[in-house]
Tab-separated table of C-alpha atoms in Angstrom:
chain	number	residue	atom	x	y	z
A	1	VAL	CA	-0.060	-0.123	-0.127
A	2	TYR	CA	1.473	3.505	-1.052
A	3	LYS	CA	4.884	1.785	-1.378
A	4	ARG	CA	5.622	-1.881	-1.242
A	5	GLN	CA	8.269	-2.559	1.644
A	6	VAL	CA	11.365	-4.122	0.280
A	7	GLY	CA	12.069	-6.866	2.835
A	8	ASP	CA	15.991	-7.386	2.061
A	9	GLY	CA	16.831	-6.962	5.701
A	10	VAL	CA	18.897	-3.910	4.815
A	11	THR	CA	16.596	-1.154	3.283
A	12	ASP	CA	14.640	0.839	6.065
A	13	ASP	CA	10.972	-0.486	5.624
A	14	THR	CA	9.816	1.407	8.574
A	15	ALA	CA	7.848	4.257	6.420
A	16	ALA	CA	6.574	1.928	3.918
A	17	ILE	CA	4.942	-0.593	6.605
A	18	GLN	CA	3.680	2.450	8.731
A	19	ALA	CA	1.945	3.840	5.642
A	20	ALA	CA	0.056	0.447	5.104
A	21	ILE	CA	-0.932	0.354	8.767
A	22	ASN	CA	-2.326	3.922	8.546
A	23	TYR	CA	-4.205	3.127	5.472
A	24	ALA	CA	-5.628	-0.008	6.942
A	25	LEU	CA	-6.878	1.943	9.981
A	26	SER	CA	-8.457	4.459	7.672
A	27	LEU	CA	-10.736	1.745	6.536
A	28	HIS	CA	-12.458	1.373	10.002
A	29	SER	CA	-15.770	3.034	8.710
A	30	TYR	CA	-16.350	0.124	6.296
A	31	ILE	CA	-15.863	-2.435	8.835
A	32	ASN	CA	-18.183	-3.952	11.377
A	33	PRO	CA	-16.299	-3.901	14.568
A	34	PHE	CA	-18.406	-6.538	16.109
A	35	THR	CA	-17.420	-9.033	13.316
A	36	PRO	CA	-13.973	-10.089	14.373
A	37	TYR	CA	-13.224	-12.276	11.374
A	38	VAL	CA	-13.897	-9.430	9.042
A	39	ARG	CA	-10.984	-6.756	9.091
A	40	ALA	CA	-8.395	-4.657	7.494
A	41	THR	CA	-5.154	-6.834	7.227
A	42	VAL	CA	-1.574	-5.534	6.394
A	43	THR	CA	0.083	-8.761	4.927
A	44	PHE	CA	3.742	-9.117	5.246
A	45	PRO	CA	5.364	-11.474	2.533
A	46	SER	CA	7.820	-13.915	3.923
A	47	ALA	CA	11.067	-11.835	4.378
A	48	THR	CA	13.261	-9.757	6.541
A	49	TYR	CA	12.161	-6.357	7.130
A	50	ASN	CA	14.637	-3.761	8.616
A	51	ILE	CA	12.914	-1.432	11.184
A	52	ALA	CA	15.035	1.374	11.647
A	53	GLY	CA	12.371	3.467	13.319
A	54	ASN	CA	9.295	2.702	15.480
A	55	LEU	CA	6.100	0.980	14.098
A	56	THR	CA	2.904	2.006	15.709
A	57	VAL	CA	-0.866	1.381	15.650
A	58	PRO	CA	-1.532	4.740	16.682
A	59	THR	CA	-5.520	4.557	17.343
A	60	PRO	CA	-7.352	2.001	19.388
A	61	PRO	CA	-6.855	-1.174	17.257
A	62	VAL	CA	-10.569	-1.825	15.778
A	63	VAL	CA	-10.283	-5.227	14.244
A	64	LEU	CA	-7.179	-4.736	12.432
A	65	GLY	CA	-4.612	-7.614	11.406
A	66	LEU	CA	-1.002	-7.745	10.912
A	67	GLU	CA	-0.344	-11.147	9.179
A	68	ALA	CA	2.865	-12.826	7.529
A	69	ILE	CA	2.590	-15.314	4.585
A	70	GLY	CA	4.756	-17.801	5.899
A	71	ARG	CA	7.255	-16.055	8.172
A	72	ALA	CA	8.152	-12.461	8.224
A	73	THR	CA	10.928	-11.062	10.486
A	74	LEU	CA	10.886	-7.667	11.914
A	75	LEU	CA	14.788	-6.696	12.210
A	76	HIS	CA	14.853	-3.788	14.683
A	77	THR	CA	17.911	-1.715	14.178
A	78	GLY	CA	16.511	1.331	15.741
A	79	THR	CA	15.922	2.333	19.398
A	80	GLY	CA	12.835	2.003	21.623
A	81	THR	CA	10.144	-0.157	20.643
A	82	CYS	CA	9.768	-2.061	17.515
A	83	LEU	CA	6.037	-2.218	17.113
A	84	THR	CA	3.525	-0.435	19.595
A	85	ILE	CA	-0.214	-1.510	19.635
A	86	GLY	CA	-2.766	0.914	21.212
A	87	ASN	CA	-2.271	4.103	22.698
A	88	GLY	CA	-3.458	3.819	26.168
A	89	SER	CA	-7.051	4.471	25.854
A	90	SER	CA	-9.602	2.358	27.395
A	91	TYR	CA	-12.363	3.435	24.804
A	92	GLY	CA	-12.704	1.797	21.442
A	93	ILE	CA	-10.296	-1.356	22.064
A	94	MET	CA	-11.519	-4.030	20.065
A	95	PRO	CA	-9.739	-7.329	18.464
A	96	MET	CA	-6.246	-7.113	17.283
A	97	ARG	CA	-4.640	-10.126	15.437
A	98	ILE	CA	-0.983	-10.538	14.803
A	99	ASN	CA	0.074	-13.653	12.918
A	100	GLY	CA	3.436	-14.972	11.968
A	101	LEU	CA	5.712	-11.883	12.957
A	102	HIS	CA	9.033	-12.609	14.497
A	103	PHE	CA	10.692	-9.683	16.270
A	104	ARG	CA	14.605	-9.628	16.433
A	105	ARG	CA	17.347	-7.465	17.370
A	106	ALA	CA	21.408	-8.275	17.285
A	107	THR	CA	21.532	-7.230	20.919
A	108	SER	CA	19.403	-6.887	23.791
A	109	LEU	CA	19.775	-2.956	23.880
A	110	ALA	CA	18.736	-1.191	26.935
A	111	GLY	CA	15.307	0.073	26.725
A	112	SER	CA	14.423	-1.790	23.574
A	113	ILE	CA	11.035	-3.543	23.360
A	114	GLY	CA	9.916	-6.177	20.667
A	115	LEU	CA	6.108	-5.720	20.902
A	116	LEU	CA	4.372	-3.142	23.286
A	117	ILE	CA	0.647	-3.538	23.756
A	118	ASP	CA	-0.719	-0.684	25.342
A	119	ILE	CA	-4.224	-1.702	26.363
A	120	CYS	CA	-6.064	-4.073	24.252
A	121	SER	CA	-8.704	-6.552	24.496
A	122	ASN	CA	-9.409	-9.723	22.682
A	123	GLY	CA	-6.346	-9.666	20.795
A	124	VAL	CA	-4.955	-13.029	19.095
A	125	TYR	CA	-1.133	-12.924	18.894
A	126	GLU	CA	0.082	-16.081	17.200
A	127	ASP	CA	3.226	-17.634	15.710
A	128	LEU	CA	5.315	-15.031	17.490
A	129	GLY	CA	9.076	-15.166	17.779
A	130	VAL	CA	11.337	-13.000	19.839
A	131	GLU	CA	15.142	-12.900	19.970
A	132	GLY	CA	17.214	-9.971	21.447
A	133	PHE	CA	15.719	-6.877	23.063
A	134	GLU	CA	15.587	-5.944	26.834
A	135	ILE	CA	12.036	-6.758	26.917
A	136	GLY	CA	10.463	-9.209	24.170
A	137	ILE	CA	6.908	-8.506	24.704
A	138	LYS	CA	5.452	-5.901	27.153
A	139	ALA	CA	1.857	-5.860	27.626
A	140	LEU	CA	0.261	-2.778	29.629
A	141	GLY	CA	-3.430	-3.625	30.517
A	142	ILE	CA	-4.937	-6.700	28.451
A	143	ILE	CA	-8.263	-8.349	28.885
A	144	ASN	CA	-8.933	-11.760	27.333
A	145	CYS	CA	-5.913	-11.726	25.151
A	146	ILE	CA	-4.230	-15.075	23.485
A	147	PHE	CA	-0.449	-15.374	22.925
A	148	ASP	CA	0.362	-18.568	20.957
A	149	PHE	CA	3.977	-18.827	20.096
A	150	LYS	CA	3.355	-22.176	18.047
A	151	ARG	CA	6.666	-23.560	19.634
A	152	ASN	CA	8.899	-20.549	18.514
A	153	ALA	CA	11.594	-19.266	20.787
A	154	VAL	CA	11.805	-16.384	23.173
A	155	SER	CA	15.746	-16.253	23.356
A	156	ALA	CA	18.663	-13.814	24.174
A	157	THR	CA	16.252	-11.408	25.923
A	158	GLN	CA	16.616	-9.847	29.307
A	159	THR	CA	12.925	-10.249	30.222
A	160	GLY	CA	10.873	-12.539	27.851
A	161	ILE	CA	7.259	-11.535	28.631
A	162	LEU	CA	6.218	-8.571	31.073
A	163	LEU	CA	2.657	-8.061	31.961
A	164	GLU	CA	1.570	-5.033	33.890
A	165	THR	CA	-1.355	-3.023	34.869
A	166	LYS	CA	-2.633	0.094	33.153
A	167	VAL	CA	-5.101	2.640	33.721
A	168	GLY	CA	-7.077	3.897	30.622
A	169	ALA	CA	-6.243	7.362	29.573
A	170	GLN	CA	-9.875	8.191	29.031
A	171	GLY	CA	-12.179	5.703	31.001
A	172	GLY	CA	-10.088	5.385	34.112
A	173	LEU	CA	-10.480	1.595	33.633
A	174	ARG	CA	-7.791	-0.627	34.986
A	175	PHE	CA	-6.714	-3.698	32.897
A	176	ASP	CA	-4.864	-6.241	35.096
A	177	GLY	CA	-4.250	-9.047	32.456
A	178	ASN	CA	-7.637	-10.726	32.944
A	179	LEU	CA	-7.948	-13.947	31.218
A	180	THR	CA	-4.633	-13.961	29.553
A	181	LEU	CA	-3.389	-17.239	27.888
A	182	ILE	CA	0.334	-17.731	27.215
A	183	GLN	CA	0.785	-20.923	25.365
A	184	ASN	CA	3.527	-22.973	23.344
A	185	ALA	CA	6.418	-20.404	24.094
A	186	HIS	CA	9.909	-21.859	24.171
A	187	PHE	CA	11.996	-19.720	26.644
A	188	GLN	CA	15.519	-20.526	25.855
A	189	GLY	CA	18.939	-19.704	27.225
A	190	GLY	CA	20.092	-16.152	27.140
A	191	THR	CA	17.050	-15.066	28.733
A	192	PRO	CA	17.543	-14.375	32.493
A	193	ASN	CA	14.013	-13.824	33.417
A	194	ALA	CA	11.129	-15.763	31.270
A	195	LEU	CA	7.910	-14.210	32.593
A	196	ILE	CA	7.337	-11.374	34.819
A	197	ILE	CA	3.647	-10.580	36.068
A	198	LYS	CA	3.328	-7.179	38.075
A	199	THR	CA	-0.452	-6.444	38.063
A	200	GLY	CA	-1.537	-3.287	39.843
A	201	ALA	CA	1.790	-1.757	39.764
A	202	GLY	CA	2.133	1.981	38.870
A	203	VAL	CA	-1.554	2.696	38.779
A	204	ALA	CA	-3.650	4.782	41.402
A	205	PRO	CA	-5.811	3.427	42.880
A	206	VAL	CA	-3.921	0.122	42.526
A	207	GLY	CA	-5.554	-2.727	40.852
A	208	THR	CA	-6.248	-6.165	41.849
A	209	GLY	CA	-5.030	-9.391	40.004
A	210	GLY	CA	-6.393	-11.204	37.061
A	211	CYS	CA	-6.694	-14.723	35.904
A	212	ILE	CA	-3.847	-15.819	33.901
A	213	ARG	CA	-2.967	-19.235	32.342
A	214	ILE	CA	0.680	-20.561	31.004
A	215	ASP	CA	0.094	-23.602	29.032
A	216	LYS	CA	2.350	-25.952	27.355
A	217	CYS	CA	5.455	-23.831	27.687
A	218	THR	CA	9.042	-24.746	27.902
A	219	PHE	CA	11.490	-23.102	30.225
A	220	GLU	CA	14.978	-24.037	29.433
A	221	GLY	CA	18.218	-22.431	30.232
A	222	VAL	CA	16.644	-19.602	32.238
A	223	THR	CA	19.342	-18.158	34.561
A	224	GLY	CA	16.973	-15.854	36.636
A	225	LYS	CA	13.241	-16.520	37.450
A	226	SER	CA	11.191	-18.726	35.048
A	227	ILE	CA	8.197	-16.863	36.481
A	228	GLN	CA	8.036	-14.028	38.908
A	229	VAL	CA	4.507	-12.756	39.870
A	230	GLU	CA	4.028	-9.729	42.255
A	231	ASN	CA	0.540	-8.229	42.718
A	232	TYR	CA	-0.078	-4.767	44.067
A	233	GLY	CA	-3.443	-5.344	45.217
A	234	GLU	CA	-6.187	-3.119	46.761
A	235	ALA	CA	-5.985	-5.331	49.699
A	236	ALA	CA	-3.761	-7.917	50.835
A	237	GLY	CA	-4.732	-11.276	49.579
A	238	THR	CA	-6.705	-10.207	46.581
A	239	GLY	CA	-3.885	-11.200	44.227
A	240	ASP	CA	-3.721	-12.982	40.877
A	241	GLU	CA	-4.879	-16.501	40.240
A	242	LEU	CA	-2.370	-18.212	37.877
A	243	LEU	CA	-2.551	-21.492	36.467
A	244	VAL	CA	0.484	-23.168	34.905
A	245	THR	CA	-0.322	-26.295	33.203
A	246	ASP	CA	1.501	-29.144	31.011
A	247	SER	CA	4.655	-27.073	30.964
A	248	TRP	CA	8.437	-28.321	31.203
A	249	PHE	CA	10.971	-26.879	33.343
A	250	GLU	CA	14.716	-27.704	32.787
A	251	GLY	CA	17.467	-25.092	33.655
A	252	TYR	CA	14.780	-22.977	35.356
A	253	GLY	CA	17.277	-20.581	37.009
A	254	THR	CA	17.214	-19.662	40.693
A	255	THR	CA	13.317	-20.482	41.145
A	256	ILE	CA	10.700	-21.732	38.911
A	257	ALA	CA	8.339	-19.123	40.435
A	258	GLU	CA	8.787	-16.327	43.063
A	259	ILE	CA	5.071	-15.358	44.422
A	260	LYS	CA	4.086	-12.362	46.242
A	261	ASN	CA	0.576	-11.539	47.124
A	262	SER	CA	-0.711	-14.097	44.728
A	263	LYS	CA	-2.143	-17.685	44.235
A	264	MET	CA	-0.561	-20.083	41.724
A	265	LYS	CA	-1.340	-23.867	40.765
A	266	PHE	CA	1.014	-25.962	38.760
A	267	SER	CA	-0.737	-28.982	37.240
A	268	HIS	CA	0.844	-31.732	35.355
A	269	CYS	CA	4.237	-30.086	34.785
A	270	PHE	CA	7.357	-31.876	34.358
A	271	ILE	CA	10.763	-30.684	36.100
A	272	ALA	CA	13.973	-31.934	34.884
A	273	GLY	CA	17.019	-31.845	37.235
A	274	GLY	CA	14.943	-30.698	40.087
A	275	SER	CA	16.464	-29.186	43.211
A	276	ALA	CA	15.486	-27.349	46.456
A	277	ASN	CA	13.997	-23.583	46.333
A	278	MET	CA	11.951	-24.382	43.262
A	279	TRP	CA	8.886	-22.391	44.610
A	280	ARG	CA	9.405	-19.262	46.619
A	281	LEU	CA	6.808	-17.594	48.735
A	282	MET	CA	7.452	-13.876	49.542
A	283	ASP	CA	4.593	-13.107	52.043
A	284	ASP	CA	1.866	-14.972	54.089
A	285	TYR	CA	-0.696	-14.103	51.455
A	286	SER	CA	0.703	-16.194	48.941
A	287	GLY	CA	0.396	-19.818	47.904
A	288	VAL	CA	1.006	-22.605	45.596
A	289	VAL	CA	-0.763	-25.979	44.491
A	290	ILE	CA	1.533	-28.540	43.157
A	291	ASP	CA	-0.853	-31.135	41.426
A	292	ALA	CA	0.350	-34.196	39.662
A	293	CYS	CA	3.771	-32.742	38.775
A	294	THR	CA	6.417	-35.324	38.197
A	295	GLY	CA	10.165	-35.109	37.179
A	296	TYR	CA	13.644	-36.272	38.327
A	297	PHE	CA	16.106	-35.008	40.809
A	298	LEU	CA	20.046	-35.010	40.614
A	299	ASP	CA	20.078	-36.347	44.232
A	300	THR	CA	18.733	-39.717	45.523
A	301	ALA	CA	17.375	-38.661	48.703
A	302	ALA	CA	14.310	-36.380	49.519
A	303	THR	CA	14.987	-32.758	48.658
A	304	ASN	CA	14.282	-30.403	51.518
A	305	GLY	CA	13.118	-26.796	50.724
A	306	LEU	CA	10.946	-27.725	47.586
A	307	VAL	CA	8.974	-24.635	48.748
A	308	THR	CA	10.903	-21.914	50.575
A	309	LEU	CA	10.114	-18.520	52.294
A	310	GLY	CA	11.534	-15.267	51.168
A	311	GLY	CA	10.653	-11.650	51.650
A	312	THR	CA	8.261	-10.923	54.714
A	313	ALA	CA	7.047	-14.669	54.718
A	314	THR	CA	6.742	-16.428	57.698
A	315	THR	CA	5.880	-20.045	58.439
A	316	ALA	CA	2.267	-19.160	58.400
A	317	ALA	CA	2.587	-18.900	54.449
A	318	LEU	CA	3.011	-22.790	54.538
A	319	LYS	CA	-0.476	-23.410	55.087
A	320	ASN	CA	-1.137	-22.007	51.696
A	321	VAL	CA	1.015	-24.890	50.164
A	322	THR	CA	-0.589	-27.923	48.771
A	323	ILE	CA	1.236	-30.999	47.116
A	324	ASP	CA	-0.734	-33.446	45.404
A	325	ARG	CA	1.249	-36.084	43.477
A	326	GLY	CA	-2.118	-37.242	41.793
A	327	GLY	CA	-1.244	-40.785	41.868
A	328	TYR	CA	1.404	-40.561	39.063
A	329	ALA	CA	4.360	-42.790	39.057
A	330	GLY	CA	6.538	-40.599	36.912
A	331	LEU	CA	10.321	-40.936	36.980
A	332	THR	CA	10.972	-39.536	40.376
A	333	LYS	CA	7.985	-38.080	42.150
A	334	LEU	CA	8.311	-34.496	43.450
A	335	HIS	CA	9.367	-34.949	47.195
A	336	ASN	CA	9.108	-32.581	49.800
């Protein structure tokens, strides 16, 4: 549209792609926003596109699609954010679809972000890949969004995915990552912290938690924390409910999960090379359920400290811990 992007990985394609996005947004008056499968779509032929600037969807994304034919790589050679969706508005947010875009940087430059979502509801983000960046994907205020990586990697990134609360600029509504699904992501080496969830942070009044699910993800070679969740709730104990299902942890860093003012459940997960300190509760309001999880341990005796305490947590937090082996034989059952 206007000018075809080159896609040779060298020529700056920022202006051409932005022009196509702007044109697609101008077609909103011809689209029924309540028909999510009828949308204006910007199509990317399979290629590598040099993004030396910053791409934006500058108005609330009303039924807009960014879709690749095959695989399209956005090679970000500029600073700041490669692609920003939304503008912080809590009015007009409608389904957004991204399919087949892979965000890449040569280095994890400080302040760089692959994909920034600044308030969006009902978004579908499929077949994503992230390499490089300080933060791979940063979501500020989302409701009922799906991130399906289709087994693509999140690698060489300081923080793979960061979810935070955002107050809408116009409606004053608070969005806390409610009903967010993250699935089929492969967090690889070179990513110190895979997934950080900080709902309620940085807003006034502070928000309560959402309902978030992590499904069929692989955490392999993480050096910091695989999952860190910290809720800044309106009242203590009103934190997130997070469910982790059918996921694999190997080389999961200092902890599988560090939990503050939140509740988490791990179901049917596999832990390779397990050790102590796999789950850490940071206050007395937090808790964890470990249900039908199996794996193997490098030691031959029972591992003490499967769930440990940190921060302000006291032994009272242990009442919030449930370990149910679920009758599974596995290799070596998780032992406490």
